[in-house]
XYZ file of C-alpha atoms in Angstrom:
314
model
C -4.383 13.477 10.022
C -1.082 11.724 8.418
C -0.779 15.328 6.917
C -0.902 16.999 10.059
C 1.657 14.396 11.730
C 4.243 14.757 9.133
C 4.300 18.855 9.603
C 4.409 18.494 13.104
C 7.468 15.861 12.695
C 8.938 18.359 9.962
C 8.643 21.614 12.294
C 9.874 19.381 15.482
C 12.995 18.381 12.931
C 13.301 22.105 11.883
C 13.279 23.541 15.623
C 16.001 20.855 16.651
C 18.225 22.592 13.855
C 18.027 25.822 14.778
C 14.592 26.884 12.261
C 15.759 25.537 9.101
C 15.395 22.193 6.770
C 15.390 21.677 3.052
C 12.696 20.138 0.995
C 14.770 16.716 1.013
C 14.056 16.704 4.077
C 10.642 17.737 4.124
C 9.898 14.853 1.888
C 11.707 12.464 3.993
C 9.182 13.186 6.907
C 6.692 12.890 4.470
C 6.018 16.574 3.298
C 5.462 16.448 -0.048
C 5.930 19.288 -2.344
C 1.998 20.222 -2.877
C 1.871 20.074 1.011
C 5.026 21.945 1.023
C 3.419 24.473 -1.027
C 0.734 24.592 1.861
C 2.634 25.388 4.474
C 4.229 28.460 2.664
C 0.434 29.787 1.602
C -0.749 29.251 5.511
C 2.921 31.105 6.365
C 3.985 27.836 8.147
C 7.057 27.913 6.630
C 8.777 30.453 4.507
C 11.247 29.780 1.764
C 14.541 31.660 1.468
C 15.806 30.068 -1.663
C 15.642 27.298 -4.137
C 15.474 23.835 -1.494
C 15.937 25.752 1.791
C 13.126 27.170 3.878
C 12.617 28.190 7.577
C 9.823 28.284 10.156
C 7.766 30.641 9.743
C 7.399 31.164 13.170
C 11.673 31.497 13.512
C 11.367 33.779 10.471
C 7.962 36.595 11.636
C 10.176 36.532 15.229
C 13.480 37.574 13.895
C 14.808 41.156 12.917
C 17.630 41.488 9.969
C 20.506 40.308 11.250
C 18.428 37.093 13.141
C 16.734 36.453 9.605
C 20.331 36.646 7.873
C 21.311 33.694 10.202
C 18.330 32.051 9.511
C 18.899 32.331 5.891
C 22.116 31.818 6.469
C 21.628 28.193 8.377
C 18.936 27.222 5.443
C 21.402 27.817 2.503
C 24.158 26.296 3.772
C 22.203 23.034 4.338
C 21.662 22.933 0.549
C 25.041 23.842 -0.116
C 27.143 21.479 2.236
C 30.324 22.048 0.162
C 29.990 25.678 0.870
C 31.419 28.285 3.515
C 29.708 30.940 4.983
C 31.492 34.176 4.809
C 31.674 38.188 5.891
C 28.080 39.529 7.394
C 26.991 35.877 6.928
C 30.263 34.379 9.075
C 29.503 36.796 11.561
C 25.757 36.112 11.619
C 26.428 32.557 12.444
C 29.688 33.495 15.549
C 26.703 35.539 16.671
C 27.954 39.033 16.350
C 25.555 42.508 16.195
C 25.703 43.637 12.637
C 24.305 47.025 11.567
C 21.261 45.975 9.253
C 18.112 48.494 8.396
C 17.952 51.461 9.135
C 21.485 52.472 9.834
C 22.926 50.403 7.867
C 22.767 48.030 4.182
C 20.185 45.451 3.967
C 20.908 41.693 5.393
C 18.995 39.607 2.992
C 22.026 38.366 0.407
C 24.246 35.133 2.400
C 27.390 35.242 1.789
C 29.697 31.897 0.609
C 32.955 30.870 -0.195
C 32.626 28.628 -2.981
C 34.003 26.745 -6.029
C 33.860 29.461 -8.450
C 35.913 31.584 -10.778
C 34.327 35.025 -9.530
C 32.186 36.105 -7.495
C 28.253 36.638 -8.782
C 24.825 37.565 -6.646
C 22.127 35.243 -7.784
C 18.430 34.938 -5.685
C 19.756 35.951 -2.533
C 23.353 34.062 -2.665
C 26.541 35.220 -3.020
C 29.136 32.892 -4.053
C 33.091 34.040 -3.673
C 36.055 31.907 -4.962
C 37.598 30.298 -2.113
C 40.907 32.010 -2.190
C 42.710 29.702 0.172
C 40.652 30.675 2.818
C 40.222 28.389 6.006
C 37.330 27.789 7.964
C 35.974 27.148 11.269
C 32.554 25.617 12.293
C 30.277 27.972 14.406
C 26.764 27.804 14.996
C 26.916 23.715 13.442
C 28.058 25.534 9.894
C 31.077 25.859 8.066
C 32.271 29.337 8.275
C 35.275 31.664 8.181
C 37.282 32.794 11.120
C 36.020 35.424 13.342
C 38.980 37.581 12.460
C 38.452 37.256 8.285
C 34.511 37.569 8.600
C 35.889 41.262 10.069
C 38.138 42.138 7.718
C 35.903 41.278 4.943
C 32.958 43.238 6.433
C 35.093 46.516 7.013
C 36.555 46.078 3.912
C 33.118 45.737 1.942
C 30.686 47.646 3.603
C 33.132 50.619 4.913
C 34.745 51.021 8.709
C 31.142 51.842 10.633
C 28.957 48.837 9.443
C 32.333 46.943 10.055
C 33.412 48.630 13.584
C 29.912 47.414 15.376
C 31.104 43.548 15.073
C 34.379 44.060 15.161
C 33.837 45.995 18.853
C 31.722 43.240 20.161
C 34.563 40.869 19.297
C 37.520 42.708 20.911
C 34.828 43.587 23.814
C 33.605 39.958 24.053
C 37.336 37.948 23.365
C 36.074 36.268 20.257
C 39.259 38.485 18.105
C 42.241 40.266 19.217
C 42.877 43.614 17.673
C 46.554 41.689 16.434
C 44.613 38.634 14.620
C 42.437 41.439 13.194
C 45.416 42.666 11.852
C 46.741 40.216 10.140
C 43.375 39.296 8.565
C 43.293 42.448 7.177
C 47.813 42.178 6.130
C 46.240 39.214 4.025
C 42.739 40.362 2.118
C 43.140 44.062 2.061
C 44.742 45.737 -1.185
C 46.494 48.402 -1.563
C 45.071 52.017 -1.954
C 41.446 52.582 -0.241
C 41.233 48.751 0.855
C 44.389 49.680 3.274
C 43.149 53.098 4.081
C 39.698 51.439 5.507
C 41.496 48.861 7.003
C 43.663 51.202 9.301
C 40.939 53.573 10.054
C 39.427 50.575 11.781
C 41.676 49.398 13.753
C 42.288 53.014 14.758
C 38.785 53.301 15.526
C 37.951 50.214 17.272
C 37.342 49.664 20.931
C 37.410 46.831 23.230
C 35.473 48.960 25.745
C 32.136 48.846 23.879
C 29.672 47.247 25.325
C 26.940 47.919 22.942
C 26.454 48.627 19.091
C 24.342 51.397 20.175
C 27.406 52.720 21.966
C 29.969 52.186 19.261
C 28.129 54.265 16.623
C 27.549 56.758 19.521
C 31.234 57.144 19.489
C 32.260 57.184 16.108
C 29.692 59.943 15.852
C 31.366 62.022 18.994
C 34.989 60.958 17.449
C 34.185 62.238 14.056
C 32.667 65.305 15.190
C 36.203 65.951 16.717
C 35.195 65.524 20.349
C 37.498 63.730 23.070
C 35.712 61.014 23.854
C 36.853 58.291 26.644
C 34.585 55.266 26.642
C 33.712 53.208 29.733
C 34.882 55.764 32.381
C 35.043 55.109 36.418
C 33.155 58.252 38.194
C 33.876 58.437 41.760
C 32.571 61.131 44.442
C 34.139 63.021 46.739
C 34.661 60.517 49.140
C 36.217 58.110 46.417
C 32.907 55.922 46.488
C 32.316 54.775 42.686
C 28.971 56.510 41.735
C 29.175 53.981 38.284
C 30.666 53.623 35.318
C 29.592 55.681 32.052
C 29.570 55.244 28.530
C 31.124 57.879 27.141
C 32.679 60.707 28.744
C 33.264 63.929 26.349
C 35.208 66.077 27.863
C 35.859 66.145 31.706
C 32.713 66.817 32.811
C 29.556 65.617 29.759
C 28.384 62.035 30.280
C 27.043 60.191 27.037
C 25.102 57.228 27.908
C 23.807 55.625 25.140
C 19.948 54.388 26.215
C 18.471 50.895 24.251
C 15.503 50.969 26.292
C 14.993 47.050 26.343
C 16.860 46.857 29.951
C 13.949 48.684 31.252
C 11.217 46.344 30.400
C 9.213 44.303 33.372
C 9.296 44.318 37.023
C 13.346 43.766 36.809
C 13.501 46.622 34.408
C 11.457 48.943 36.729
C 13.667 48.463 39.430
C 16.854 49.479 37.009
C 15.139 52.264 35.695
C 15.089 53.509 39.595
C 18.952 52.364 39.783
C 19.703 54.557 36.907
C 18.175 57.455 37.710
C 19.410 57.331 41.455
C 23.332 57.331 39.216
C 21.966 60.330 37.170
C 20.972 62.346 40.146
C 24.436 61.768 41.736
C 26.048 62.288 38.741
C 24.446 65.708 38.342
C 25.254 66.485 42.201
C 29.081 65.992 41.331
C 28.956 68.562 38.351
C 28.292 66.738 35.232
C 25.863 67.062 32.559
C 24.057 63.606 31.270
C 22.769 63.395 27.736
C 21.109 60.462 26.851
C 20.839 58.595 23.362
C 18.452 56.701 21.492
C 18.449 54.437 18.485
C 15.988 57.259 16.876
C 18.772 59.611 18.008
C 21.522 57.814 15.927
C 19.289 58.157 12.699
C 20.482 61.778 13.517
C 23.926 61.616 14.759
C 24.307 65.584 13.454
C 21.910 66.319 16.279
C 23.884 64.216 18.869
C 26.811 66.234 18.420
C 25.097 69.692 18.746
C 23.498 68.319 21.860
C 26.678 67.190 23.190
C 27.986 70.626 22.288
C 25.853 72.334 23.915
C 25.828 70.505 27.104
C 29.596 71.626 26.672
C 28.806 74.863 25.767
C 26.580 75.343 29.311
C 29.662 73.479 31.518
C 31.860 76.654 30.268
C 29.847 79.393 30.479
C-alpha cells in the first residue's frame, strides 16, 4: 500500500509538470530506484535518458513531435543550466514540426550548453552557447522563436524548416523581419545563406496548416502559380468560402487532414464542405483534394493538379 501511495503521489507530481520528473524526485516521494525499475517493466513510466523519465501514459498518447516535447521537458529538468534549442525550442513554443514519415526523426533534444563543440550522446545534443539568449516557454529555458527557425531551416533544409516557420508568421509568434535577422546572425556564407533566402522566399503567413504548406511547396516547385488562402465569390458577389490553394484561375487545392470531420460536429462540417464543393464546381472550378498519404507522393499531386488543368483548357 505505501508503494502504491508514493506512485500515485509521483504520477500526480509528474501530471502537474506537464508528464515529466526525474528520479530525484521520484525518490523524494518515496519511489525508490527498484520500484522505479517497476514502473518502467509495468510501462508506468518510461525513461528518456539517464535521471529523466515521463508517464507512460503522456508518452503511448503522444506522436513525434509531442514525444520530442516530452523528452524535451524531462531533459531539461536534469539539466537546469541548459537551453533548449532548434526542433527542441520549437517543440516547447508549441510549433508543428515535420517528424516521421515526411520528415527526420524527433527523438535527439536539442541544448545550448557549456561546451567546446557540439557532440550527440544517448539522445542529447549539446551546442556551445554562442552568445545566444533565451526565453522561457512552456516553464523551460529555451531560445527565441525566431533563432529556433533559423536553426531548423538551416539544419534540416528549407521544407522541414518552412512548416514551423509558416505557423509562426501565420500564428504572430515571428515576423518574417525578426526571422531575418536570426538568420543575418547564425547563417554562413555559401549554402547556409542560399537555404536561408530560399526560406524566406518561400514562406507564407497565409498557411493555416502544415499539411497545406508542404502542399504548396510541392505546387511551387513543380512550377505552378499557386495563390494560397483565396476569397471565391459567385456571381452575385456572395463569398462561396475561402480555399487553400488556388493554381491557376480556375483549380482549387484544398488540402484535407481528415480529423475536422470526426463526431457529430464533424458530420455536420463534412455536409458544410461539400455544400462549398458543389458551389464551387457550379461556378467553373475543378477541386482536388489532398491527403497526408497524398504528400508521401507529392509527384502524383502535381500530375493531378495538372491534369485538372489540363481538362479546364481543353
Amino acid at each position: 500500500m505505501l508503494a502504491e501511495a508514493a506512485a500515485e503521489r509521483l504520477r500526480a507530481y509528474a501530471t502537474a509538470r506537464g508528464g515529466v520528473f526525474t528520479s530525484a524526485h521520484a525518490a523524494a516521494l518515496g519511489v525508490d530506484d527498484p520500484a522505479l525499475r517497476r514502473l518502467r517493466r509495468a510501462g508506468a513510466v518510461v525513461r528518456v535518458r539517464r535521471d529523466a523519465y515521463v508517464l507512460g501514459g503522456a508518452w503511448c498518447a503522444a506522436g513525434p513531435e509531442a514525444r520530442l516535447r516530452l523528452r524535451t521537458r524531462a531533459i531539461l529538468l536534469t539539466r537546469p543550466g541548459d537551453v533548449a534549442s532548434h526542433e527542441s525550442a520549437l517543440a516547447l513554443h508549441a510549433l508543428p514540426l515535420l517528424g516521421p514519415p515526411l520528415g527526420a526523426p524527433l527523438d535527439v533534444v536539442d541544448v545550448l550548453a557549456d561546451v567546446g563543440r557540439t557532440r550527440l550522446s544517448a539522445g542529447l545534443r549539446p551546442h556551445p552557447r554562442a552568445g545566444l539568449d533565451h526565453v522561457v516557454a512552456d516553464g523551460y529555458r529555451c531560445v527565441p522563436v525566431n533563432i529556433g527557425l533559423a536553426q531548423v531551416v538551416l539544419r534540416s533544409g528549407p521544407t522541414a524548416g518552412l512548416v514551423p516557420l509558416d505557423a509562426a508568421l501565420h500564428g504572430g509568434l515571428a515576423s518574417r523581419a525578426g526571422v531575418a535577422e536570426a538568420f543575418d546572425v547564425l547563417a554562413t556564407p555559401g549554402a547556409g545563406r542560399r537555404r536561408a533566402d530560399d526560406a524566406l522566399r518561400r514562406c507564407s503567413a497565409l498557411a493555416e496548416s502544415p499539411g497545406e504548406t508542404l502542399t504548396r511547396l510541392a505546387l511551387v516547385d513543380a512550377g505552378l502559380e499557386v495563390r494560397p488562402q483565396v476569397a471565391v465569390h459567385g456571381d452575385d458577389g456572395q463569398l462561396v468560402g475561402r480555399v487553400d490553394l488556388l493554381v491557376g484561375e480556375r483549380v482549387v487545392v484544398e488540402f484535407d487532414g481528415a480529423v475536422k470531420y470526426a463526431g457529430a460536429q464533424g458530420r455536420d462540417a463534412l455536409v458544410a464542405e461539400k455544400h462549398r464543393e458543389d458551389a464551387l464546381r457550379e461556378l467553373g472550378y475543378v477541386v482536388v483534394r489532398v491527403t497526408w498519404a497524398d504528400l508521401l507522393r507529392p509527384e502524383l499531386v502535381v500530375a493531378r493538379v495538372r491534369r485538372a488543368m489540363s481538362r479546364l483548357s481543353s
